[in-house]
mmCIF file of C-alpha atoms in Angstrom:
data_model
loop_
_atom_site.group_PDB
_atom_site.id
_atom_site.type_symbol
_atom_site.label_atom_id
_atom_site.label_comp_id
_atom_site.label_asym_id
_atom_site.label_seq_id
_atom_site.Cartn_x
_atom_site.Cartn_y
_atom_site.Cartn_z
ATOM 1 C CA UNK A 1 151.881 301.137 105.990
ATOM 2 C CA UNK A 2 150.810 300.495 109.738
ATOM 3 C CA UNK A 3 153.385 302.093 112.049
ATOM 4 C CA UNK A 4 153.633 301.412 115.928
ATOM 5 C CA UNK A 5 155.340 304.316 117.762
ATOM 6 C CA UNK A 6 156.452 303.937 121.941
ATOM 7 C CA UNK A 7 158.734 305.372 124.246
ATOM 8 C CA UNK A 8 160.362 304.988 127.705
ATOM 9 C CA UNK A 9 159.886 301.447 127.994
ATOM 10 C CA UNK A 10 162.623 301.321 130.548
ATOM 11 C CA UNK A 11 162.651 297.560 130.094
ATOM 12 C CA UNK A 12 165.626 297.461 133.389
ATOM 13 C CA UNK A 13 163.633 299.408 135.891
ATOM 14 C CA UNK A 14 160.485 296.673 136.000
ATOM 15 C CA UNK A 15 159.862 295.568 139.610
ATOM 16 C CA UNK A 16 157.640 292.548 138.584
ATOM 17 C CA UNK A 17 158.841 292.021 134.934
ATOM 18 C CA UNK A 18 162.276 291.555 133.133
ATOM 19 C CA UNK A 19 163.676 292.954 130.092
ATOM 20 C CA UNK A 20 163.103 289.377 128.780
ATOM 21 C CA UNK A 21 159.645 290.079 129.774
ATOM 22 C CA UNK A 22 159.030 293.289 127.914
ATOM 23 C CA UNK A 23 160.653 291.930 124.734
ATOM 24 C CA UNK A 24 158.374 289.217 124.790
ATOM 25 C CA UNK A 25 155.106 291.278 125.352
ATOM 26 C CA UNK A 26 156.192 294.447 122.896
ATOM 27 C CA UNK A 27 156.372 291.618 120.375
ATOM 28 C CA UNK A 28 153.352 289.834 120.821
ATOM 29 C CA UNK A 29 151.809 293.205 121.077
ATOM 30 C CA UNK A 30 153.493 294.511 117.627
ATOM 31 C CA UNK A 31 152.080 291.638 115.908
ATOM 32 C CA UNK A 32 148.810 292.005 117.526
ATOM 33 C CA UNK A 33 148.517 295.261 116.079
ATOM 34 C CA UNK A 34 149.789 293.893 112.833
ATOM 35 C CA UNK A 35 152.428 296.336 112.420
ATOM 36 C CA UNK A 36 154.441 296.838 109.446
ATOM 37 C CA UNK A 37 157.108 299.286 111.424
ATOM 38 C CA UNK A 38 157.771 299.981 114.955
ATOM 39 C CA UNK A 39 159.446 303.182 116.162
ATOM 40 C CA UNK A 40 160.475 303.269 119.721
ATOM 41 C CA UNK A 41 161.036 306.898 120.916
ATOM 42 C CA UNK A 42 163.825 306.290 123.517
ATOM 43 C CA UNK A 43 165.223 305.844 127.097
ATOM 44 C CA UNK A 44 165.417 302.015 126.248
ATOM 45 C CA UNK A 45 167.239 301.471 129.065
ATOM 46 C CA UNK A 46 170.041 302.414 131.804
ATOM 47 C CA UNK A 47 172.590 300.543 129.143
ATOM 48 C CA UNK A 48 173.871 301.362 125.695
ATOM 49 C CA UNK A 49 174.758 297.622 125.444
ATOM 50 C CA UNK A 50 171.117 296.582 126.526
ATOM 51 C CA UNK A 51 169.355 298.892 124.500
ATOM 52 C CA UNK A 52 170.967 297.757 121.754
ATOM 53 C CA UNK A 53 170.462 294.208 122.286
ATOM 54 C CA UNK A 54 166.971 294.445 122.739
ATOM 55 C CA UNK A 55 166.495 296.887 119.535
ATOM 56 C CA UNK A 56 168.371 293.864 117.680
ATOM 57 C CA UNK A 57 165.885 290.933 119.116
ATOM 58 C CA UNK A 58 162.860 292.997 118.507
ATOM 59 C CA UNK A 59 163.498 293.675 115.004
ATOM 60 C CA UNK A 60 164.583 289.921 114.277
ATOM 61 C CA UNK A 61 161.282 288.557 115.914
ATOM 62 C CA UNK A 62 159.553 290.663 113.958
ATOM 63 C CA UNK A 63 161.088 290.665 110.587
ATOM 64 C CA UNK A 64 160.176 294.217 109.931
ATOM 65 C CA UNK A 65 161.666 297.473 110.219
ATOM 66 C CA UNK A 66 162.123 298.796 114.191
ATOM 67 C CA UNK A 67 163.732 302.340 114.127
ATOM 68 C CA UNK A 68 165.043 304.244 117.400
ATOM 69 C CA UNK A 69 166.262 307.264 118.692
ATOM 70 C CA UNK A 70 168.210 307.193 122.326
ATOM 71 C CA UNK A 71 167.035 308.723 125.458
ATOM 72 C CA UNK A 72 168.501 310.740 127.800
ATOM 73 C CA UNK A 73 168.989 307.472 129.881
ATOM 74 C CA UNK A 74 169.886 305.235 126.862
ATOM 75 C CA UNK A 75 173.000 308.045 126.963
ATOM 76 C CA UNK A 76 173.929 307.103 130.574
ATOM 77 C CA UNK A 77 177.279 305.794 131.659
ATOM 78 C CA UNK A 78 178.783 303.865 134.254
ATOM 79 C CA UNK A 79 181.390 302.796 132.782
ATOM 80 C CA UNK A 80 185.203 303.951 132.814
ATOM 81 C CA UNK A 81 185.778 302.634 129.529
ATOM 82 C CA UNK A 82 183.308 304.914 127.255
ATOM 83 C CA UNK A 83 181.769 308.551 127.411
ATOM 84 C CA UNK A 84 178.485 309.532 126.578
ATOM 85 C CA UNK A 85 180.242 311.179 123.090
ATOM 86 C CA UNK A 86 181.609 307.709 122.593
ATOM 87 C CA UNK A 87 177.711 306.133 123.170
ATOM 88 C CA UNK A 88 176.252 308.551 120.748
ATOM 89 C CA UNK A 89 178.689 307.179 117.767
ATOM 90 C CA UNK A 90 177.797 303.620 119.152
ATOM 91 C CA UNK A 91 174.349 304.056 118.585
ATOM 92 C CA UNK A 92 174.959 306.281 115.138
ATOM 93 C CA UNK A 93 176.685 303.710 113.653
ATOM 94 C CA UNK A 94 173.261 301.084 114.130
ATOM 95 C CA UNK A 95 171.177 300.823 110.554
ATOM 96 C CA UNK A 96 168.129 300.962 113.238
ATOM 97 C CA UNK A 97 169.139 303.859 114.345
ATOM 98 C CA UNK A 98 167.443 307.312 112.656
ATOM 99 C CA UNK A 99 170.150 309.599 113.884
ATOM 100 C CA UNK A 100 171.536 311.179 110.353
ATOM 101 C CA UNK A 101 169.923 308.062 108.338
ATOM 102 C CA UNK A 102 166.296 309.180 107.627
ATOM 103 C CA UNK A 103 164.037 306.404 106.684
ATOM 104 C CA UNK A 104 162.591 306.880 103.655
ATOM 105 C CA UNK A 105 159.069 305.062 103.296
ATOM 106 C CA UNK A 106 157.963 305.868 99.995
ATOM 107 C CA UNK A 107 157.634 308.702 97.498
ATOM 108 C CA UNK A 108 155.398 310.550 99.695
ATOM 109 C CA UNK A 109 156.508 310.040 103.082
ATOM 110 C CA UNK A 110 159.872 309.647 105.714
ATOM 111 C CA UNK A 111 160.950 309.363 109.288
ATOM 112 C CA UNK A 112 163.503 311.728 110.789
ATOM 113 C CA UNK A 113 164.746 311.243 114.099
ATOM 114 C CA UNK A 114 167.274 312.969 116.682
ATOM 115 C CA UNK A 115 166.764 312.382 120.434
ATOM 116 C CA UNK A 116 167.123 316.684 120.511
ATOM 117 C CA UNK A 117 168.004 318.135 123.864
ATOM 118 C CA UNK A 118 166.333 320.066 126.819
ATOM 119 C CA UNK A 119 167.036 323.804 126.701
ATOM 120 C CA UNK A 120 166.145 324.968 130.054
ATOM 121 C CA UNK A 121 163.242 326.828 128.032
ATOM 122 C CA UNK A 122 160.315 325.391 130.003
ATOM 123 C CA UNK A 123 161.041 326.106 133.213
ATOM 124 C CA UNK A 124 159.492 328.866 135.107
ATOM 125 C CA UNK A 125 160.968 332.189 134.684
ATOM 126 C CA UNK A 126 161.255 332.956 138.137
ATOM 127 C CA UNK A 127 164.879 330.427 137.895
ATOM 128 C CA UNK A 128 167.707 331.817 136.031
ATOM 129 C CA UNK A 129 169.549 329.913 134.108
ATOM 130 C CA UNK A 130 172.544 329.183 136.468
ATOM 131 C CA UNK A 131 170.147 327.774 139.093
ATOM 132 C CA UNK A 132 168.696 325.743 136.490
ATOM 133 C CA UNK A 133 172.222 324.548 135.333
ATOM 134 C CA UNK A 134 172.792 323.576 139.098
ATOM 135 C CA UNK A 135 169.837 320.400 137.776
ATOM 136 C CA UNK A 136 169.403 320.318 141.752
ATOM 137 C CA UNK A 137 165.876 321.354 143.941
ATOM 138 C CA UNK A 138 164.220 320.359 146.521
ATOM 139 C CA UNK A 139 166.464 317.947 147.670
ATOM 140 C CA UNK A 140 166.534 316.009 143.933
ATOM 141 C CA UNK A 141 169.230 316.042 141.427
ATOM 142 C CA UNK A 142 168.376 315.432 137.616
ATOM 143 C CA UNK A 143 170.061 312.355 137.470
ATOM 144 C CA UNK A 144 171.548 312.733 133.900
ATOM 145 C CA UNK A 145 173.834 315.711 136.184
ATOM 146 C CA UNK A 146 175.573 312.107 137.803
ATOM 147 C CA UNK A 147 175.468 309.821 134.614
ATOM 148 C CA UNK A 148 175.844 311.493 131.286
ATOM 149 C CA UNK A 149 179.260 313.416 130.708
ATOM 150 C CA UNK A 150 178.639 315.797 127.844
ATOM 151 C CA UNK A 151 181.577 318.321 127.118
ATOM 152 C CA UNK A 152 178.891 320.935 126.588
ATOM 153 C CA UNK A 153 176.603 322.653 128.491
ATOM 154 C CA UNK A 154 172.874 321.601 127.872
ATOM 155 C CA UNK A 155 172.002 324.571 125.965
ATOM 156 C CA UNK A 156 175.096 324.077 123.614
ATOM 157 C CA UNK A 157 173.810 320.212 123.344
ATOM 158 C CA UNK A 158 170.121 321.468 122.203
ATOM 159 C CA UNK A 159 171.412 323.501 119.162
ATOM 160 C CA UNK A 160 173.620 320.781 118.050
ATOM 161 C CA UNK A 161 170.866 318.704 118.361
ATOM 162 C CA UNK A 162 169.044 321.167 116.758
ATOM 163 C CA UNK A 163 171.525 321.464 113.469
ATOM 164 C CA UNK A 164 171.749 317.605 112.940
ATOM 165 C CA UNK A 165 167.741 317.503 112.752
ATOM 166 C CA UNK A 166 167.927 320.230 110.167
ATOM 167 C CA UNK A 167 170.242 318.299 108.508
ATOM 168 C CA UNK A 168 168.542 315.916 108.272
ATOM 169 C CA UNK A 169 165.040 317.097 107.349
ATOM 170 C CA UNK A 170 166.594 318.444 104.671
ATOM 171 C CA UNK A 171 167.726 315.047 103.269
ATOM 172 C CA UNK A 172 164.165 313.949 102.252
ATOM 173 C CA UNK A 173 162.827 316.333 98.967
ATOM 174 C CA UNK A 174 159.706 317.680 100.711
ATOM 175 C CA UNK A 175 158.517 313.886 101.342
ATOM 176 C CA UNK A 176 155.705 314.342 104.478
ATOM 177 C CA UNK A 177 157.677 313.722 107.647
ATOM 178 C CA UNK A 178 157.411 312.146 110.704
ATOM 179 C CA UNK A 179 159.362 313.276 113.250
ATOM 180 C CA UNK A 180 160.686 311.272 116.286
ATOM 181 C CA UNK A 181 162.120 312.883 119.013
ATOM 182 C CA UNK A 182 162.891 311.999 123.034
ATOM 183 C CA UNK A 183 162.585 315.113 124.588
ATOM 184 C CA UNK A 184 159.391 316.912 124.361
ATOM 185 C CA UNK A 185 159.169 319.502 121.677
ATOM 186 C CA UNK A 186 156.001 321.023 122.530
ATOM 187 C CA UNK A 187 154.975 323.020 125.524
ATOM 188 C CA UNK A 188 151.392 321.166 125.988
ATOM 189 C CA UNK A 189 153.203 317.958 126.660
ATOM 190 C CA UNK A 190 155.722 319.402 129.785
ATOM 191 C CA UNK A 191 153.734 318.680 133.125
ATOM 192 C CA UNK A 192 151.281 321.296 134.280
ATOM 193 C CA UNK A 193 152.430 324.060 136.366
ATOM 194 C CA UNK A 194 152.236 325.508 138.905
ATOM 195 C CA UNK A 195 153.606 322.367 140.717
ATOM 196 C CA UNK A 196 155.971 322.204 143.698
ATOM 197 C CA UNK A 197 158.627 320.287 141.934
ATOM 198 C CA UNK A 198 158.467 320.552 138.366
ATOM 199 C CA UNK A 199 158.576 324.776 137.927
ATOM 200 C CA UNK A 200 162.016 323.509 138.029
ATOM 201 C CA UNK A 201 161.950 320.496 136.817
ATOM 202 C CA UNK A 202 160.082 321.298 133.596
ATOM 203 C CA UNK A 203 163.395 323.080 132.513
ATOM 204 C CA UNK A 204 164.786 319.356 131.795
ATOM 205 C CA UNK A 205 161.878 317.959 129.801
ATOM 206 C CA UNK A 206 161.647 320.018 126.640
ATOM 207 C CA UNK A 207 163.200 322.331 124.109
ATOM 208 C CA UNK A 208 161.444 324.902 122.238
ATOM 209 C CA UNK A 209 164.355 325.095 120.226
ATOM 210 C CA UNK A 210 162.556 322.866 117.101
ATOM 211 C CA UNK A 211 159.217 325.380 116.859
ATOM 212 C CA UNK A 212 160.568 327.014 113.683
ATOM 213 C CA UNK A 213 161.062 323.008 112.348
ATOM 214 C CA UNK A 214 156.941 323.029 112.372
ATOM 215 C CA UNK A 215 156.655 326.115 110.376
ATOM 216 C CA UNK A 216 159.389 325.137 107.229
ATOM 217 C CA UNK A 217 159.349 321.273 106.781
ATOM 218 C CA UNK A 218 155.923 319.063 106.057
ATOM 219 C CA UNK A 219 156.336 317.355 109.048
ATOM 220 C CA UNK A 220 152.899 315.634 109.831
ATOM 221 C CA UNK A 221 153.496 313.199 112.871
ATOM 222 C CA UNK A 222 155.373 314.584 115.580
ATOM 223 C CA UNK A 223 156.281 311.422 118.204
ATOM 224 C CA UNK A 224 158.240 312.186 121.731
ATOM 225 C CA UNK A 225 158.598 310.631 124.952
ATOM 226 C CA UNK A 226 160.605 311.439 128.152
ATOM 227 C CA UNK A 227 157.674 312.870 130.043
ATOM 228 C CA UNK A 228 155.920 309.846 130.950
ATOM 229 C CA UNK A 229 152.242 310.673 129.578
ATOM 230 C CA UNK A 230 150.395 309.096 127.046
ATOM 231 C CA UNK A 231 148.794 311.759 125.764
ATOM 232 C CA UNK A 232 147.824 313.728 121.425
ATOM 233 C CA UNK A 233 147.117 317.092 120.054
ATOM 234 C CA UNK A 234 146.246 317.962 116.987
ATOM 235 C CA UNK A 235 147.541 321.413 115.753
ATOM 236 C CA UNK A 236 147.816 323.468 112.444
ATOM 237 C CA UNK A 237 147.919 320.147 110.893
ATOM 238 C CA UNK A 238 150.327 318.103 112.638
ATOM 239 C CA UNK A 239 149.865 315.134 114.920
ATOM 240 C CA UNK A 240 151.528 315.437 118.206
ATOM 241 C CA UNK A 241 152.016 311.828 119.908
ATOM 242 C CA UNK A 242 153.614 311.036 122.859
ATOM 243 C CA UNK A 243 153.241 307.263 123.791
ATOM 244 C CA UNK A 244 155.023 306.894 127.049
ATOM 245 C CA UNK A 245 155.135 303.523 128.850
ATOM 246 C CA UNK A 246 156.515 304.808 131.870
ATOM 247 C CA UNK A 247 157.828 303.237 135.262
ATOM 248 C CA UNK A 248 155.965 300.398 136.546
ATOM 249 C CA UNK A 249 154.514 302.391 139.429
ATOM 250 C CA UNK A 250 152.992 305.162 136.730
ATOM 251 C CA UNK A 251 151.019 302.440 134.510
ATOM 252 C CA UNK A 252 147.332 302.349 135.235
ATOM 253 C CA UNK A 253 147.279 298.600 135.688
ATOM 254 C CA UNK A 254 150.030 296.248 137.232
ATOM 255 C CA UNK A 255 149.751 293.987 133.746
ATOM 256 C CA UNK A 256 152.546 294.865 131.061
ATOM 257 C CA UNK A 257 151.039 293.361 128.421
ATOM 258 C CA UNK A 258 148.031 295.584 129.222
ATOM 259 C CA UNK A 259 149.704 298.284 129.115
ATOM 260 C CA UNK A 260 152.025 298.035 125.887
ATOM 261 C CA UNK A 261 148.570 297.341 124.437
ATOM 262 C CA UNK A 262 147.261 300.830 125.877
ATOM 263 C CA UNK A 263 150.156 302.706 124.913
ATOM 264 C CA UNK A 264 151.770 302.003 121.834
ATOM 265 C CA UNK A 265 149.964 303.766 118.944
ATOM 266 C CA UNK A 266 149.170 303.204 115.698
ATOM 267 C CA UNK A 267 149.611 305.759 112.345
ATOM 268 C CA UNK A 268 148.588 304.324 109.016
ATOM 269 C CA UNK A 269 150.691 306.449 105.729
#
C-alpha cells in the first residue's frame, strides 16, 4: 500500500491561496502520487468545523482512506458555545479520525495516532517549570495560552495523552506500527539551540514523554508535525518523518502546488 503522510497545512492562514485552494492542490497532488492512503498529521486549521470539512472533501475526492490526528490549533476555540474538551470528543467521534480507532492495514501492519502533548521537556534547563507554564518570553505568548482551555495543566495533558496512545498500541497484536503524532516526539526534530527565542520556546514543541513507546511496541514509521520542518532520521530501526507544510512565508517557493509536491511523503507497507 502507498501511503501519503503531511502536516500543518494550515489551509486558513494562506495569504495568496484559499482553503478551497489547498483542497484542490493536496488532491491533485494525492493522486499524482497515486496514493492508496493519506494521513495528515494535524493543525488543519484555526477551526474544528473547517478541519473537519475539509478532512470530509478530501477523502470523498479521493475515494480512499484519509486518516487525521488534530493539532494544537485544530484544538483552538473562539467560540462561547464549545471547549476544547468538547472539540476533542467532536473530532473522536469522526471514523477518519485515529484517536482510540487504530487503523488496521493488514495482518502485518497498523496506524496509531494521538495528537500527544508538549511536556515542557525540551526547553532549556536554565527555565523552571513555572516560567515555562507562564508560555510568555520575549514579548510573545504561545498562542494556545489565549485559545485552547484545557482543565489541566500541560504536563497533566501529556500523560493523558500519553495513556490513550498506550492504549491504543496495545489494540493491534504486535502488527508493525506506524505512529502519527502532532507534537514532536523526538529531540532531533525541536529547533536547534542555542537560539534567542526558542530555549524557551522549544518547551512547547515536544514531549519526551513517548521514548519508552520506541523501546516496547514495533513501531516502524514515526510521522509528526507542529515544528514546521520537513525533515527524516533513521534510528534503531524506525523511520522518523516529519512532513511539515508550514506558513506560506516558510515554504521555499511561493507555488502551493509546488510545495505539497515537496512535502508530502510517501511510505510503501
Amino acid at each position: 500500500m502507498k501511503i501519503g503522510v503531511i502536516a500543518d497545512l494550515h489551509i486558513d492562514r494562506g495569504n495568496k491561496y484559499t482553503p478551497a485552494d489547498f483542497e484542490f492542490y493536496l488532491i491533485e497532488t494525492a493522486k499524482n502520487k497515486q496514493l492508496e492512503l493519506l494521513l495528515i498529521a494535524g493543525d488543519i486549521s484555526n477551526n474544528y468545523k473547517m478541519t473537519a470539512q475539509f478532512i470530509k472533501k478530501i477523502k470523498y475526492a479521493l475515494n480512499i482512506p484519509v486518516l487525521f490526528i488534530p493539532g494544537n490549533h485544530d484544538f483552538w476555540t473562539n467560540e462561547t458555545d464549545i471547549s476544547s474538551l468538547n472539540i476533542v470528543d467532536y473530532y473522536i467521534s469522526m471514523e477518519e479520525c485515529l484517536i482510540d480507532s487504530p487503523f488496521i492495514i493488514n495482518n502485518e501492519w497498523a496506524i496509531v495516532g494521538n495528537t500527544a502533548w508538549y511536556d515542557y521537556s525540551y526547553g532549556d534547563d536554565k527555565f523552571s517549570e513555572e516560567r515555562l507554564a507562564q508560555r510568555k518570553y520575549y514579548g510573545a505568548t504561545w498562542q494556545d495560552k489565549e485559545k485552547i482551555d484545557w482543565p489541566l495543566t500541560d504536563q497533566s495533558m501529556s500523560e493523558l495523552a500519553l495513556k490513550q496512545t498506550v492504549k491504543d498500541l496495545s489494540k493491534v497484536d504486535n502488527k508493525n506500527i506506524i505512529l502519527m503524532t502532532h507534537i514532536v516526539t523526538h529531540k532531533q526534530f525541536v529547533v536547534p539551540t542555542p537560539h534567542r527565542i526558542f530555549d524557551y520556546f522549544n518547551a512547547f514543541i515536544g514531549t519526551s514523554k513517548f521514548n519508552k513507546l520506541y523501546e516496547t511496541f514495533p513501531i516502524k514509521y514515526s510521522i509528526m508535525g507542529h515544528v514546521h520542518f520537513r525533515k527524516s532520521i533513521e534510528e534503531a530501526g524506525i523511520t522518523y518523518i516529519c512532513p511539515c507544510l508550514g506558513y506560506e512565508r516558510q515554504w521555499r517557493t511561493k507555488d502551493l502546488a509546488v510545495e505539497l509536491k515537496n512535502t508530502l511523503v510517501t511510505i510503501t507497507v
